[in-house]
C-alpha atoms as one frame of an Amber mdcrd trajectory, in Angstrom:
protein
  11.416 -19.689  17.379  11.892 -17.806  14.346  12.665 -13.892  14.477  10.530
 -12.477  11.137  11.932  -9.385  11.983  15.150  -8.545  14.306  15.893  -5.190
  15.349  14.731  -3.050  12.172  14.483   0.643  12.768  14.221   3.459  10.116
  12.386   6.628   9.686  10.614   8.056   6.225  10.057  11.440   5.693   6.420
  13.315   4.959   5.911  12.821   1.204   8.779  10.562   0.706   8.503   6.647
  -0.747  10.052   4.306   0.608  11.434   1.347  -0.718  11.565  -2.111   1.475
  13.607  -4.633  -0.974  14.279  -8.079  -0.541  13.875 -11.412  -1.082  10.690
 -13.332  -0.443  11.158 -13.973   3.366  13.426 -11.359   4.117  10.894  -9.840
   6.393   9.411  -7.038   4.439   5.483  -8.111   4.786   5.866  -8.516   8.637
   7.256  -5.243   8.980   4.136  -3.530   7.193   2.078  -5.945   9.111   3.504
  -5.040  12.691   3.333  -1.503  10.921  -0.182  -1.501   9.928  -1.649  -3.266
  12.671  -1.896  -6.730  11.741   0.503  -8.038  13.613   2.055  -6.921  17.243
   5.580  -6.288  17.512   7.023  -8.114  20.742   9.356  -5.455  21.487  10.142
  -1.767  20.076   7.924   1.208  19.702   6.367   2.734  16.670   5.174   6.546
  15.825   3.332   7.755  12.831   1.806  11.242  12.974   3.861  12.077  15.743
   1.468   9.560  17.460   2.444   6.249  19.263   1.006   4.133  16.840   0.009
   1.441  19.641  -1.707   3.620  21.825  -3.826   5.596  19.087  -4.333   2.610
  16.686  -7.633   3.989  15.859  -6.923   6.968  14.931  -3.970   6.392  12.525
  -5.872   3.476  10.853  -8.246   6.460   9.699  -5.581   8.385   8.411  -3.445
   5.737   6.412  -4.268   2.474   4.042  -3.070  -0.456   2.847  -2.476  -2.561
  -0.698  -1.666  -6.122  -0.761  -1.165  -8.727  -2.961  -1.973 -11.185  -0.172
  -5.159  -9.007   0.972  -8.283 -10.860   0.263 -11.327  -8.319  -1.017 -14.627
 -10.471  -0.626 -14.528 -13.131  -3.324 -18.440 -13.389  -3.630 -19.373  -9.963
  -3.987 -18.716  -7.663  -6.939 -16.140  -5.282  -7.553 -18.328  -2.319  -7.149
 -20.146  -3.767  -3.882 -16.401  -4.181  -2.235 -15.608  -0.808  -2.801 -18.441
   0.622  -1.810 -18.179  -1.358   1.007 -14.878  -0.016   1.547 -15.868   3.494
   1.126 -18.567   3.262   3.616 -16.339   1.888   6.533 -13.744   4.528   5.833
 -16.635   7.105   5.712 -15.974   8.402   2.753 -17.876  11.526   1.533 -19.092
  11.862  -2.271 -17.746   8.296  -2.235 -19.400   6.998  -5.930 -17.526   9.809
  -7.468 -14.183   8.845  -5.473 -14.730   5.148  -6.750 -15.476   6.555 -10.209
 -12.769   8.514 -10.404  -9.730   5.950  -8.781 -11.567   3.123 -11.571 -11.070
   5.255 -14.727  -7.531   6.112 -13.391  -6.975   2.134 -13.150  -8.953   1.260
 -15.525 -11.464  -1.018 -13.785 -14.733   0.602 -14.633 -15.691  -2.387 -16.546
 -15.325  -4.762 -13.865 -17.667  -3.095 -11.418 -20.141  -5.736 -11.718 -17.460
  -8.387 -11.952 -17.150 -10.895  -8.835 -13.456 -10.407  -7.150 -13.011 -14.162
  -7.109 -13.270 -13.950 -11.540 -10.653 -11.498 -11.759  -7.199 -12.503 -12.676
  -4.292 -11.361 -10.223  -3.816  -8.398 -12.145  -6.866  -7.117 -11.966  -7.268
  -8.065  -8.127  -4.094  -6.182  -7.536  -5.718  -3.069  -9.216  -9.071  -3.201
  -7.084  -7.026  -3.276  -3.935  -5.165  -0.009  -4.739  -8.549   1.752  -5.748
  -9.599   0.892  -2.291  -6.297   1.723  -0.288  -6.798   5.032  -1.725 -10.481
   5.699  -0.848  -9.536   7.564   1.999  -7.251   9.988   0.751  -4.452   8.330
   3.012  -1.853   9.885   4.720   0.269   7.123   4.320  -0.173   4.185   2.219
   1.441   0.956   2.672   2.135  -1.153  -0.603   2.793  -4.440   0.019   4.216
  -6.194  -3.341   1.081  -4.783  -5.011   2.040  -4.698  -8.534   2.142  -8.454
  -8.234   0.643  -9.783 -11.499   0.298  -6.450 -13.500   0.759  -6.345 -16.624
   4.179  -4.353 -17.188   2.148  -1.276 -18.977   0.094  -0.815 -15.875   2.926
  -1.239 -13.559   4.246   1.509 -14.895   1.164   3.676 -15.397   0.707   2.433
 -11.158   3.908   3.694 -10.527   3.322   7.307 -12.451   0.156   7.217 -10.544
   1.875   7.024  -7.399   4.461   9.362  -7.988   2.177  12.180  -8.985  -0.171
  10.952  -5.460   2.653  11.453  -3.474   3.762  14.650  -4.962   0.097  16.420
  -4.999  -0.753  15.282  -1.895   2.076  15.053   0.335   1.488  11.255   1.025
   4.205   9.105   2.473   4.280   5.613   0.624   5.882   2.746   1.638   6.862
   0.020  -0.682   8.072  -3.470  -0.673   8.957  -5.304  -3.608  11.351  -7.761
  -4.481  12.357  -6.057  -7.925  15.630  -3.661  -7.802  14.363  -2.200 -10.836
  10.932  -1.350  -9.674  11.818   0.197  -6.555  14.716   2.200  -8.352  12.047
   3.822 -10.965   9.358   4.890  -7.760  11.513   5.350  -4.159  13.497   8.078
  -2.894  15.345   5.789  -0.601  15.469   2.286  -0.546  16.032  -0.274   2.509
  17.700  -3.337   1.651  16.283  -6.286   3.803  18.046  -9.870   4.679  16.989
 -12.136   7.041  14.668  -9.899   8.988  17.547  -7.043   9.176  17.418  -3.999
   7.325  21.165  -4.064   5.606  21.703  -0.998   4.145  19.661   2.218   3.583
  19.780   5.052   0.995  19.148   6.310  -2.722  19.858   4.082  -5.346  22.601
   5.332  -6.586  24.231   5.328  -3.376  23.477   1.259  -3.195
């Protein structure tokens, strides 16, 4: 069979963001799925919190979140029922203000009443961060989530993040295929290639 992911091994600091780059298939959404619980790693151990992630999986899922472009919201409902769904399940207190205030800052207030399955990609891809960061995560995993944003908002995501991170000491995590996207938002970078982490360390250095 076919190893995803062979051997990869790093560490990220509190507060830092972290870049995973590589090409499409070089193993970057596995690791944030074997990361985030989707997917179980056949070998290898992994701690968040100081916590061994596989025997406290409930209790880091309610202290981290995750953005994907290949995470489906649910197409029939609205935008505002999904995150209110969302906000609910993480148990999320004075949760219309939370959703009011994430949807001005992505500016997708007027899509509240908006189906998910009539949005464009763009505007999918901004719903999904609003409700990775319902819970005021810990960590947050980003899985190419700028996928289909319109350069202007990329960057206004990106600021976004940056200043997240910074206020609130939240470690990010970031794949993208895009040298010049990680370079503007990570701290350190991780090159991927086949399922191997390459090389690791600030941009400059690589």
């Amino acid at each position: 069979g076919l190893k995803a992911v062979d051997g990869v091994s790093f560490k990220v600091k509190k507060g830092e963001i972290f870049g995973l780059l590589g090409v499409n298939g070089a193993g970057k959404s596995t690791t944030i799925n074997m990361l985030s619980g989707l997917t179980l790693p056949d070998s290898g151990s992994i701690k968040m919190f100081g916590l061994d992630f596989l025997k406290n999986e409930e209790e880091c899922k309610q202290r981290f979140n995750v953005a994907t472009a290949y995470y489906h919201l649910h197409g029939t409902l609205s935008v505002g029922k999904n995150l209110i769904f969302y906000a609910k399940l993480y148990n999320v207190k004075n949760y219309k203000q939370k959703i009011d205030s994430l949807s001005e800052k992505f500016m997708i207030k007027k899509l509240f009443n908006t189906k998910v399955q009539s949005l464009s990609s763009g505007e999918q891809s901004r719903v999904v961060l609003v409700k990775a960061l319902l819970n005021d995560p810990e960590l947050l995993f980003l899985d190419e989530c700028t996928v289909g944003l319109d350069p202007d908002i990329a960057e206004v995501t990106r600021d976004y993040l940056k200043q997240y991170s910074k206020e609130t000491g939240c470690t990010i995590i970031f794949t993208s295929h895009y040298m010049q996207e990680v370079e503007k938002l990570c701290d350190r970078i991780a090159f991927m290639n086949k399922g191997k982490i390459v090389a690791i360390g600030k941009a400059k250095e690589l």
